[in-house]
Amino acid sequence: MSRTTLTAWLFLAPALVLLAVFSFWPVGFGSYLAFTDYSLIRPTHWVGLDNFRYIFGNEMFVTGLVNSVLFLLMVPCVQVGALALAVLVNNQLPGIRLFRAAFYVPVVTTVSVVGIMWGFMFHEQGTLNYVLLLMRAVDAPVGWLSHDGIALFAIMFVTMWRGLGWYMVMYLAALQTVPADMQEAAILDGANRWQRFWKITVPMLRPTIAVCTILSVLAALKAYQEVDVLTQGGPMNSTFTALYYAYDQGLKHLKLPRALAASFVVSLLCIGVALCCLRWLKPKHR
Amino acid sequence: MKKALHYLALVAIALLCVFPFWWTLVTALSTEGNVFAFPPTFWPKAPSLANFAEVFRVIPLWDFFRNSVFIAACTVLWKLIFCSMAAYPLARMHFRGRKLVFGLILATLVLPSEVNFLVNFITVTKLSLVDTYTGVILPNVVTAVAILLLKQAFEEVPQDLIDAARVDGASEWTIFSRIMLPLIAPWLATVGILTAVESWNEYIWPSIVMSKPDEFPLSVGVLYLRGTFGSSTRVVAAGTILTILPTLAAFVFAQRFFMRGMDGAVK
């Protein structure tokens, strides 16, 4: 081994050790444990697909899986919204920095605080119901977090509220790399705003759109923090997501193999969907 | 006319983003009136700081605060050290296995890391790190994003500087610590600030590792407040405001670092 190689590996060593222990080990060991009856106190036995049979026969997990997939509805909303927002703040109007900051503030807020604040907003006598009653959009106060048909969508809304600013900044950064002279040339050719957006901006943003969409698909499939701080899976288990089931079984009930089987399923789903996304979104070769 | 519409849209969305904070602040400052009343109050009634004082009186807020500061400071420090050490050879050295290491680091971006916490909990238990700050901090010290950002920063340093130092007989460690690190200071600041806020806001992992209330960080402690004072909405609101204040201050003062961090992540 040459001197440089040795030096390089010494520099890398601490980071690699930590990555190995806390990133690679959990994936490998966790996948193995999903097929065993692991517990902290007994010897471990291989049980094959038992855990998977259990969770797929379990109503809570199945609801969770369906809900996780329902969370995907969020992806187009967030991406279109974030892109629109980025276009809206990508100019030199007075006070625009203030607006950018305002849109980004939810991103830097602790999820537990978000849970408390939106708990207030969603309260039956909270502001949201007041505004909706005022606008006559609803006839009676809605129990946003206490109605089993609505709570999941309320959580999805909060997740969106938290994520929008993050994607906005990604798109904003990308928009600022779109060369101005292309736009000017298109204006000279008589293209209107809408045409310029679709024919120039969107194709230029394609790589960013691809990355953001994949990230947001993965985020949607892995949603559980907002569930924990807003409803803890209730009312009547209607807001369980697949990963929240894993969290609930593994850490609250210490049924680790089941929990790991559940997160194994989520992982497979994530990897599968990410691969599909990559395929669809990869720029076509010209 | 177009401009007016533009502003109307901006204001409407900004209201949606900021309103929950405003309502919480109003509630925290009010001492009279029904918290949930139709129509709701958008301005504090009989404003005072009494609710904030109450928060300090009923829960060990200073302890939570100190715990959060300690966790964030350690995470930032160790992350900057370990990730810059890892990024330097990746950016500036030719060695065997470089592609492999880089690939492995990139892979952690794709692996669904949220799934790791169950096995990490076992690992932390086996290492007897439950209920210790080391257990909270360690898994967050090395992240692929930080390594990638710092690698990019190192790549922008002119090669002449490194060559000159090598000719003068400086060791790799000296070059790294005396020449390279000062040159990428703005990027270290970016990674540091992003990490500080991330760590400050982290909620699930610390709540798994820590079980003694007086050792909670603020992000976990604030939910403890809700559990204890479920009925006293104003006190909970005051605690909430106190929790986000440091993050908001950091964000206002270091806005460009947040925006730049994202900039680097897209490339």
Coordinates of C-alpha atoms in Angstrom, one line a residue:
Chain A
M1 CA 0.0 0.0 0.0
S2 CA 1.4 3.3 -1.0
R3 CA 1.9 6.2 1.5
T4 CA -0.9 8.3 0.0
T5 CA -3.3 5.4 0.1
L6 CA -2.5 4.8 3.8
T7 CA -2.9 8.5 4.6
A8 CA -6.1 8.7 2.7
W9 CA -7.6 5.7 4.6
L10 CA -6.5 7.1 7.9
F11 CA -8.3 10.4 7.1
L12 CA -11.4 8.4 6.1
A13 CA -11.3 5.9 9.0
P14 CA -13.5 7.7 11.6
A15 CA -16.2 8.6 9.2
L16 CA -16.2 5.1 7.6
V17 CA -16.4 3.4 11.0
L18 CA -19.4 5.5 12.1
L19 CA -21.1 5.0 8.7
A20 CA -20.5 1.3 8.9
V21 CA -22.0 1.0 12.4
F22 CA -25.0 3.3 12.0
S23 CA -25.8 3.1 8.3
F24 CA -24.7 -0.1 6.8
W25 CA -24.9 -2.4 9.7
P26 CA -28.6 -1.5 10.4
V27 CA -29.6 -2.2 6.9
G28 CA -27.8 -5.6 6.7
F29 CA -28.4 -6.8 10.2
G30 CA -32.0 -5.4 10.2
S31 CA -32.8 -7.3 7.0
Y32 CA -31.5 -10.5 8.6
L33 CA -33.4 -10.0 11.9
A34 CA -36.7 -9.5 10.0
F35 CA -36.5 -13.3 9.3
T36 CA -35.8 -14.3 12.9
D37 CA -37.5 -14.2 16.3
Y38 CA -34.9 -11.8 17.7
S39 CA -35.4 -10.4 21.2
L40 CA -32.9 -8.9 23.6
I41 CA -33.3 -11.8 26.1
R42 CA -33.6 -15.1 24.1
P43 CA -31.3 -16.8 21.6
T44 CA -32.3 -16.0 18.0
H45 CA -34.0 -18.5 15.6
W46 CA -34.5 -18.2 11.9
V47 CA -38.3 -18.2 11.3
G48 CA -38.4 -17.6 7.6
L49 CA -41.4 -15.6 6.4
D50 CA -43.3 -15.8 9.7
N51 CA -43.0 -12.2 10.6
F52 CA -44.1 -11.1 7.1
R53 CA -47.1 -13.5 7.3
Y54 CA -48.0 -11.9 10.6
I55 CA -47.8 -8.3 9.5
F56 CA -49.6 -8.9 6.3
G57 CA -52.4 -10.5 8.3
N58 CA -52.4 -7.6 10.7
E59 CA -55.0 -5.0 10.1
M60 CA -52.9 -2.2 11.5
F61 CA -50.0 -2.8 9.2
V62 CA -52.2 -3.2 6.2
T63 CA -54.0 0.0 7.0
G64 CA -50.5 1.6 7.5
L65 CA -49.3 0.3 4.1
V66 CA -52.4 1.7 2.3
N67 CA -52.0 5.0 4.1
S68 CA -48.3 5.2 3.2
V69 CA -49.3 4.7 -0.4
L70 CA -52.0 7.3 0.0
F71 CA -49.3 9.7 1.1
L72 CA -48.0 9.6 -2.4
L73 CA -51.0 11.8 -3.4
M74 CA -48.9 14.5 -1.7
V75 CA -46.0 14.3 -4.2
P76 CA -47.6 16.0 -7.2
C77 CA -49.1 18.7 -4.9
V78 CA -45.9 19.4 -3.2
Q79 CA -43.8 19.5 -6.3
V80 CA -46.2 21.6 -8.4
G81 CA -46.7 23.9 -5.4
A82 CA -43.0 24.3 -4.7
L83 CA -42.2 25.0 -8.3
A84 CA -44.9 27.6 -8.5
L85 CA -43.7 29.1 -5.3
A86 CA -40.1 29.2 -6.6
V87 CA -41.2 30.9 -9.8
L88 CA -43.2 33.4 -7.7
V89 CA -40.3 34.4 -5.6
N90 CA -37.6 34.3 -8.3
N91 CA -37.6 38.0 -9.1
Q92 CA -36.4 41.2 -7.6
L93 CA -39.7 42.6 -6.3
P94 CA -39.2 44.7 -3.1
G95 CA -39.6 42.6 0.0
I96 CA -39.1 39.3 -1.8
R97 CA -36.4 38.1 0.6
L98 CA -38.9 38.4 3.4
F99 CA -41.4 36.2 1.6
R100 CA -38.7 33.6 0.8
A101 CA -37.9 33.6 4.5
A102 CA -41.5 33.2 5.5
F103 CA -42.0 30.3 3.1
Y104 CA -38.9 28.6 4.5
V105 CA -39.7 29.0 8.2
P106 CA -41.8 25.9 8.5
V107 CA -38.8 23.8 7.3
V108 CA -36.6 24.9 10.2
T109 CA -39.3 24.1 12.8
T110 CA -39.1 21.1 15.1
V111 CA -41.7 18.5 14.2
S112 CA -42.9 18.3 17.8
V113 CA -43.6 22.1 17.7
V114 CA -45.3 21.7 14.4
G115 CA -47.5 19.0 16.0
I116 CA -48.5 21.3 18.9
M117 CA -49.2 24.3 16.6
W118 CA -51.3 22.4 14.1
G119 CA -53.0 20.7 17.0
F120 CA -54.2 24.2 17.9
M121 CA -55.1 25.0 14.3
F122 CA -57.0 21.8 13.8
H123 CA -58.9 22.1 17.2
E124 CA -62.6 21.9 16.7
Q125 CA -63.0 25.4 17.8
G126 CA -59.7 26.4 16.2
T127 CA -58.9 29.0 13.7
L128 CA -59.2 26.7 10.6
N129 CA -62.8 25.8 11.4
Y130 CA -63.6 29.5 12.1
V131 CA -62.3 30.6 8.7
L132 CA -64.1 27.8 6.9
L133 CA -67.4 28.5 8.7
L134 CA -66.9 32.2 7.9
M135 CA -66.5 31.3 4.2
R136 CA -69.4 28.9 4.5
A137 CA -67.2 26.1 3.2
V138 CA -68.5 23.9 6.0
D139 CA -71.8 23.8 7.9
A140 CA -70.5 22.6 11.2
P141 CA -67.0 22.5 12.8
V142 CA -65.0 19.6 11.5
G143 CA -63.0 17.4 13.8
W144 CA -59.9 17.4 11.7
L145 CA -57.8 15.1 13.9
S146 CA -60.7 13.3 15.6
H147 CA -62.6 12.0 12.5
D148 CA -61.2 8.8 11.2
G149 CA -61.9 9.7 7.5
I150 CA -60.2 13.1 7.7
A151 CA -57.3 12.8 10.1
L152 CA -54.9 11.2 7.6
F153 CA -55.5 14.1 5.2
A154 CA -54.9 16.6 7.9
I155 CA -51.6 15.0 8.6
M156 CA -50.7 15.0 4.9
F157 CA -51.5 18.7 4.8
V158 CA -49.1 19.4 7.7
T159 CA -46.4 17.3 6.1
M160 CA -46.9 19.3 2.9
W161 CA -46.8 22.6 4.9
R162 CA -43.5 21.5 6.3
G163 CA -41.9 20.4 3.1
L164 CA -43.0 23.0 0.6
G165 CA -40.3 25.6 1.5
W166 CA -37.5 23.0 1.3
Y167 CA -38.4 22.1 -2.3
M168 CA -39.0 25.7 -3.1
V169 CA -35.4 26.5 -2.2
M170 CA -34.2 23.6 -4.4
Y171 CA -36.2 24.9 -7.3
L172 CA -35.1 28.5 -6.7
A173 CA -31.5 27.5 -6.8
A174 CA -32.1 25.7 -10.1
L175 CA -34.1 28.6 -11.6
Q176 CA -31.3 30.9 -11.0
T177 CA -29.1 28.8 -13.2
V178 CA -31.4 29.2 -16.2
P179 CA -29.6 31.6 -18.5
A180 CA -31.4 34.9 -19.0
D181 CA -30.4 35.3 -22.7
M182 CA -32.4 32.2 -23.6
Q183 CA -35.5 33.9 -22.1
E184 CA -34.7 37.1 -23.9
A185 CA -34.3 35.3 -27.2
A186 CA -37.6 33.6 -26.7
I187 CA -39.2 37.0 -25.9
L188 CA -37.8 38.4 -29.2
D189 CA -39.3 35.4 -31.0
G190 CA -42.7 36.4 -29.6
A191 CA -43.1 33.5 -27.0
N192 CA -45.5 34.4 -24.2
R193 CA -44.8 33.8 -20.6
W194 CA -46.6 30.4 -20.5
Q195 CA -44.7 29.1 -23.6
R196 CA -41.4 30.3 -22.2
F197 CA -42.1 28.4 -18.9
W198 CA -43.0 25.1 -20.6
K199 CA -40.5 25.2 -23.5
I200 CA -37.4 26.7 -21.7
T201 CA -37.7 26.6 -17.9
V202 CA -39.2 23.2 -17.4
P203 CA -36.8 21.3 -19.6
M204 CA -33.9 23.1 -18.0
L205 CA -35.2 22.2 -14.6
R206 CA -35.7 18.5 -15.5
P207 CA -32.8 17.1 -13.4
T208 CA -33.9 19.1 -10.3
I209 CA -37.5 18.0 -10.9
A210 CA -36.4 14.4 -11.0
V211 CA -34.3 14.6 -7.9
C212 CA -37.0 16.5 -5.9
T213 CA -39.8 14.1 -7.1
I214 CA -37.8 11.0 -6.0
L215 CA -36.9 12.6 -2.6
S216 CA -40.5 13.5 -2.1
V217 CA -41.8 10.0 -3.1
L218 CA -39.3 8.5 -0.6
A219 CA -40.4 11.0 2.1
A220 CA -44.0 10.2 1.5
L221 CA -43.5 6.4 1.8
K222 CA -41.5 6.9 5.0
A223 CA -43.8 9.4 6.7
Y224 CA -44.3 8.8 10.5
Q225 CA -43.0 11.7 12.6
E226 CA -46.1 13.9 11.9
V227 CA -48.3 11.0 12.8
D228 CA -46.5 10.6 16.1
V229 CA -46.9 14.2 17.1
L230 CA -50.4 14.8 15.8
T231 CA -52.5 11.6 16.3
Q232 CA -50.3 8.7 17.5
G233 CA -52.0 6.6 14.9
G234 CA -55.6 7.3 16.0
P235 CA -58.5 7.9 15.8
M236 CA -59.3 4.2 15.5
N237 CA -55.9 3.4 14.0
S238 CA -56.9 5.4 10.9
T239 CA -53.6 7.3 10.6
F240 CA -51.1 4.5 11.0
T241 CA -48.5 4.5 8.3
A242 CA -46.3 1.5 7.6
L243 CA -43.2 3.0 9.2
Y244 CA -45.3 4.3 12.2
Y245 CA -46.4 0.7 12.7
A246 CA -42.7 -0.3 12.8
Y247 CA -42.0 2.5 15.3
D248 CA -44.9 1.6 17.4
Q249 CA -44.3 -2.2 17.4
G250 CA -40.5 -2.0 17.8
L251 CA -40.0 0.7 20.4
K252 CA -43.3 0.9 22.2
H253 CA -44.1 -2.8 22.3
L254 CA -40.6 -4.1 21.8
K255 CA -41.7 -6.5 19.1
L256 CA -38.6 -6.0 17.1
P257 CA -38.8 -8.7 14.4
R258 CA -42.3 -7.6 13.4
A259 CA -41.2 -4.0 13.3
L260 CA -38.1 -4.9 11.3
A261 CA -40.2 -6.9 8.9
A262 CA -42.5 -3.9 8.5
S263 CA -39.5 -1.6 7.8
F264 CA -38.0 -4.1 5.4
V265 CA -41.2 -3.9 3.4
V266 CA -41.0 -0.1 3.5
S267 CA -37.4 -0.3 2.3
L268 CA -38.2 -2.6 -0.6
L269 CA -41.1 -0.3 -1.5
C270 CA -38.8 2.7 -1.4
I271 CA -36.1 1.1 -3.5
G272 CA -38.6 -0.2 -6.0
V273 CA -40.4 3.1 -6.4
A274 CA -37.1 5.0 -6.5
L275 CA -35.8 2.8 -9.3
C276 CA -39.1 3.3 -11.3
C277 CA -38.9 7.1 -10.8
L278 CA -35.3 7.1 -12.0
R279 CA -36.3 5.3 -15.1
W280 CA -39.2 7.5 -15.9
L281 CA -37.5 10.7 -15.1
K282 CA -34.1 10.1 -16.6
P283 CA -33.6 12.6 -19.4
K284 CA -34.1 11.0 -22.8
H285 CA -31.0 10.7 -24.9
R286 CA -31.1 12.8 -28.0
Chain B
M1 CA -52.4 45.1 -11.8
K2 CA -50.3 42.0 -12.4
K3 CA -48.0 43.1 -9.7
A4 CA -50.9 43.4 -7.3
L5 CA -52.0 39.9 -8.0
H6 CA -48.4 38.7 -7.6
Y7 CA -48.3 40.2 -4.1
L8 CA -51.7 39.0 -3.3
A9 CA -50.5 35.4 -3.9
L10 CA -47.3 35.9 -2.0
V11 CA -49.2 37.4 1.0
A12 CA -51.8 34.6 1.0
I13 CA -49.2 31.9 1.1
A14 CA -47.0 33.7 3.6
L15 CA -50.0 34.0 5.9
L16 CA -50.6 30.2 5.6
C17 CA -46.9 29.6 6.5
V18 CA -46.6 32.1 9.4
F19 CA -50.1 32.1 10.8
P20 CA -49.7 29.0 13.2
F21 CA -46.7 30.7 14.7
W22 CA -48.6 34.0 15.1
W23 CA -51.6 32.3 16.7
T24 CA -49.3 30.4 19.1
L25 CA -47.5 33.7 20.0
V26 CA -50.8 35.5 20.6
T27 CA -52.0 32.6 22.8
A28 CA -48.7 32.6 24.7
L29 CA -49.0 36.3 25.4
S30 CA -52.6 36.4 26.4
T31 CA -53.7 36.0 30.0
E32 CA -57.5 36.5 29.5
G33 CA -60.3 35.1 27.5
N34 CA -61.1 31.7 26.1
V35 CA -58.2 30.2 24.1
F36 CA -60.5 28.5 21.7
A37 CA -63.3 31.0 21.1
F38 CA -65.4 31.9 18.0
P39 CA -64.3 34.3 16.7
P40 CA -60.7 33.6 17.6
T41 CA -58.5 36.4 18.9
F42 CA -55.7 37.5 16.6
W43 CA -54.3 40.0 19.0
P44 CA -53.2 39.2 22.6
K45 CA -55.8 40.1 25.3
A46 CA -54.1 41.6 28.4
P47 CA -50.7 40.8 27.1
S48 CA -48.0 39.7 29.6
L49 CA -45.1 37.4 29.9
A50 CA -46.7 35.5 32.8
N51 CA -47.2 32.3 30.8
F52 CA -43.5 32.3 29.9
A53 CA -42.6 32.6 33.5
E54 CA -45.0 29.8 34.3
V55 CA -43.1 27.5 31.8
F56 CA -39.8 28.2 33.6
R57 CA -41.5 27.5 36.9
V58 CA -43.2 24.2 36.1
I59 CA -40.6 22.4 33.8
P60 CA -36.8 22.4 33.9
L61 CA -36.7 24.5 30.7
W62 CA -33.1 25.6 31.3
D63 CA -32.0 22.0 31.6
F64 CA -33.8 21.1 28.3
F65 CA -32.2 24.2 26.8
R66 CA -28.7 23.3 28.0
N67 CA -29.1 19.7 26.9
S68 CA -30.1 20.9 23.4
V69 CA -27.2 23.3 23.2
F70 CA -24.8 20.6 24.4
I71 CA -26.1 18.0 21.9
A72 CA -26.0 20.5 19.0
A73 CA -22.5 21.7 19.8
C74 CA -21.0 18.2 20.0
T75 CA -22.8 17.1 16.9
V76 CA -21.5 20.1 14.9
L77 CA -18.0 19.8 16.3
W78 CA -17.6 16.1 15.6
K79 CA -19.4 16.3 12.2
L80 CA -17.1 19.1 11.0
I81 CA -14.0 17.2 12.2
F82 CA -14.9 13.7 10.9
C83 CA -16.7 14.8 7.7
S84 CA -14.0 17.3 6.6
M85 CA -11.4 14.6 7.3
A86 CA -13.3 12.2 5.1
A87 CA -13.9 14.8 2.4
Y88 CA -10.3 15.9 2.0
P89 CA -8.8 12.7 0.6
L90 CA -11.9 12.1 -1.6
A91 CA -11.4 15.5 -3.1
R92 CA -7.6 15.8 -3.3
M93 CA -5.9 12.4 -3.1
H94 CA -5.5 9.6 -5.6
F95 CA -5.6 6.4 -3.7
R96 CA -6.8 2.8 -4.2
G97 CA -10.4 2.2 -3.3
R98 CA -11.5 5.9 -3.8
K99 CA -14.3 5.1 -6.1
L100 CA -15.6 2.3 -3.9
V101 CA -15.6 4.6 -0.8
F102 CA -17.3 7.3 -2.7
G103 CA -19.9 4.9 -3.9
L104 CA -20.6 3.6 -0.4
I105 CA -21.1 7.1 0.9
L106 CA -23.4 7.9 -2.0
A107 CA -25.3 4.7 -1.3
T108 CA -26.3 6.0 2.2
L109 CA -28.2 8.8 0.5
V110 CA -30.4 6.2 -1.3
L111 CA -30.7 3.7 1.5
P112 CA -33.9 4.4 3.5
S113 CA -32.2 5.7 6.6
E114 CA -35.4 6.3 8.6
V115 CA -35.5 2.5 8.8
N116 CA -32.2 2.4 10.7
F117 CA -33.4 3.5 14.1
L118 CA -34.6 0.1 15.2
V119 CA -31.3 -1.6 14.8
N120 CA -29.5 1.5 15.9
F121 CA -31.5 1.2 19.1
I122 CA -30.2 -2.3 19.5
T123 CA -26.6 -1.2 18.8
V124 CA -26.8 1.7 21.2
T125 CA -28.2 -0.7 23.9
K126 CA -25.4 -3.2 23.3
L127 CA -22.8 -0.4 23.5
S128 CA -24.5 0.7 26.8
L129 CA -25.1 4.1 25.4
V130 CA -28.8 4.3 26.3
D131 CA -29.6 7.4 28.3
T132 CA -26.3 9.0 27.3
Y133 CA -25.7 12.0 25.1
T134 CA -23.1 10.0 23.2
G135 CA -25.9 7.7 22.1
V136 CA -27.9 10.6 20.8
I137 CA -25.0 12.3 19.1
L138 CA -23.0 9.4 17.6
P139 CA -25.4 8.2 14.8
N140 CA -25.7 11.8 13.5
V141 CA -22.1 12.7 13.3
V142 CA -21.3 11.4 9.8
T143 CA -23.7 12.2 7.0
A144 CA -23.2 11.8 3.3
V145 CA -24.6 15.3 2.6
A146 CA -22.0 17.0 4.8
I147 CA -19.2 14.9 3.2
L148 CA -20.4 15.8 -0.3
L149 CA -20.6 19.6 0.5
L150 CA -17.2 19.7 2.0
K151 CA -15.7 17.6 -0.8
Q152 CA -16.9 20.2 -3.2
A153 CA -15.4 22.9 -1.1
F154 CA -12.0 21.2 -1.0
E155 CA -12.1 20.7 -4.8
E156 CA -12.2 24.5 -5.3
V157 CA -8.9 25.1 -3.5
P158 CA -6.1 25.8 -6.0
Q159 CA -3.7 23.0 -6.4
D160 CA -0.7 25.4 -6.2
L161 CA -1.2 26.0 -2.5
I162 CA -1.0 22.3 -1.7
D163 CA 2.0 21.7 -4.0
A164 CA 3.8 24.7 -2.4
A165 CA 3.2 23.3 1.1
R166 CA 4.4 19.8 0.0
V167 CA 7.6 21.3 -1.3
D168 CA 8.1 23.0 2.0
G169 CA 7.9 19.6 3.6
A170 CA 4.5 20.0 5.3
S171 CA 2.8 16.7 6.4
E172 CA -0.7 15.9 5.0
W173 CA -2.2 16.6 8.4
T174 CA -0.5 20.0 8.5
I175 CA -1.7 20.8 5.0
F176 CA -5.2 19.7 5.9
S177 CA -5.5 21.5 9.2
R178 CA -3.4 24.6 8.6
I179 CA -4.1 25.4 5.0
M180 CA -7.2 23.6 3.7
L181 CA -9.6 24.0 6.7
P182 CA -9.1 27.8 7.0
L183 CA -9.7 28.1 3.2
I184 CA -13.1 26.4 3.3
A185 CA -14.2 28.1 6.5
P186 CA -17.4 29.6 4.8
W187 CA -18.5 26.0 3.9
L188 CA -17.7 24.7 7.3
A189 CA -20.0 27.5 8.6
T190 CA -22.7 26.4 6.2
V191 CA -22.5 22.7 7.3
G192 CA -22.2 23.8 10.9
I193 CA -25.3 25.9 10.9
L194 CA -27.4 23.4 9.0
T195 CA -26.3 20.7 11.4
A196 CA -27.0 22.8 14.4
V197 CA -30.6 23.5 13.4
E198 CA -31.1 19.9 12.3
S199 CA -29.8 18.6 15.7
W200 CA -31.8 21.2 17.6
N201 CA -34.9 20.0 15.8
E202 CA -34.3 16.3 16.0
Y203 CA -37.1 14.6 17.9
I204 CA -37.6 10.9 17.2
W205 CA -34.0 9.6 17.9
P206 CA -33.4 11.5 21.2
S207 CA -36.8 10.5 22.4
I208 CA -35.8 6.9 21.8
V209 CA -32.4 7.1 23.5
M210 CA -33.2 9.3 26.4
S211 CA -35.7 8.3 29.1
K212 CA -35.0 10.6 32.0
P213 CA -37.0 13.8 31.6
D214 CA -34.4 16.1 33.0
E215 CA -32.0 14.9 30.3
F216 CA -34.4 15.6 27.4
P217 CA -33.4 18.1 24.7
L218 CA -35.9 20.9 24.2
S219 CA -37.5 19.3 21.1
V220 CA -38.6 16.3 23.3
G221 CA -39.2 18.3 26.4
V222 CA -41.8 20.5 24.7
L223 CA -44.0 17.5 24.2
Y224 CA -43.5 16.5 27.8
L225 CA -44.9 19.9 28.6
R226 CA -48.0 19.1 26.5
G227 CA -48.3 15.8 28.4
T228 CA -48.1 17.5 31.8
F229 CA -50.2 20.6 31.0
G230 CA -52.6 19.3 28.4
S231 CA -55.3 21.6 29.6
S232 CA -53.2 24.7 30.0
T233 CA -53.0 25.7 26.4
R234 CA -51.3 29.1 27.1
V235 CA -48.4 27.6 28.9
V236 CA -47.9 25.0 26.2
A237 CA -48.0 27.8 23.6
A238 CA -45.4 29.8 25.6
G239 CA -43.2 26.7 25.8
T240 CA -43.6 26.2 22.1
I241 CA -42.5 29.8 21.3
L242 CA -39.5 29.4 23.6
T243 CA -38.5 26.2 21.8
I244 CA -38.5 27.7 18.3
L245 CA -37.0 31.1 19.2
P246 CA -33.3 30.0 18.9
T247 CA -34.0 28.3 15.6
L248 CA -35.8 31.3 14.2
A249 CA -33.0 33.6 15.4
A250 CA -30.4 31.4 13.7
F251 CA -32.4 31.3 10.5
V252 CA -32.9 35.1 10.4
F253 CA -29.2 35.8 11.0
A254 CA -27.8 33.1 8.8
Q255 CA -30.4 32.9 6.0
R256 CA -27.8 32.8 3.2
F257 CA -26.2 29.7 4.7
F258 CA -29.5 27.8 4.6
M259 CA -30.1 28.8 1.0
R260 CA -26.5 28.0 0.0
G261 CA -26.6 24.6 1.6
M262 CA -29.5 23.6 -0.6
D263 CA -27.7 25.1 -3.6
G264 CA -24.8 22.7 -3.0
A265 CA -27.1 19.7 -2.5
V266 CA -28.8 20.1 -5.9
K267 CA -25.6 20.1 -8.0

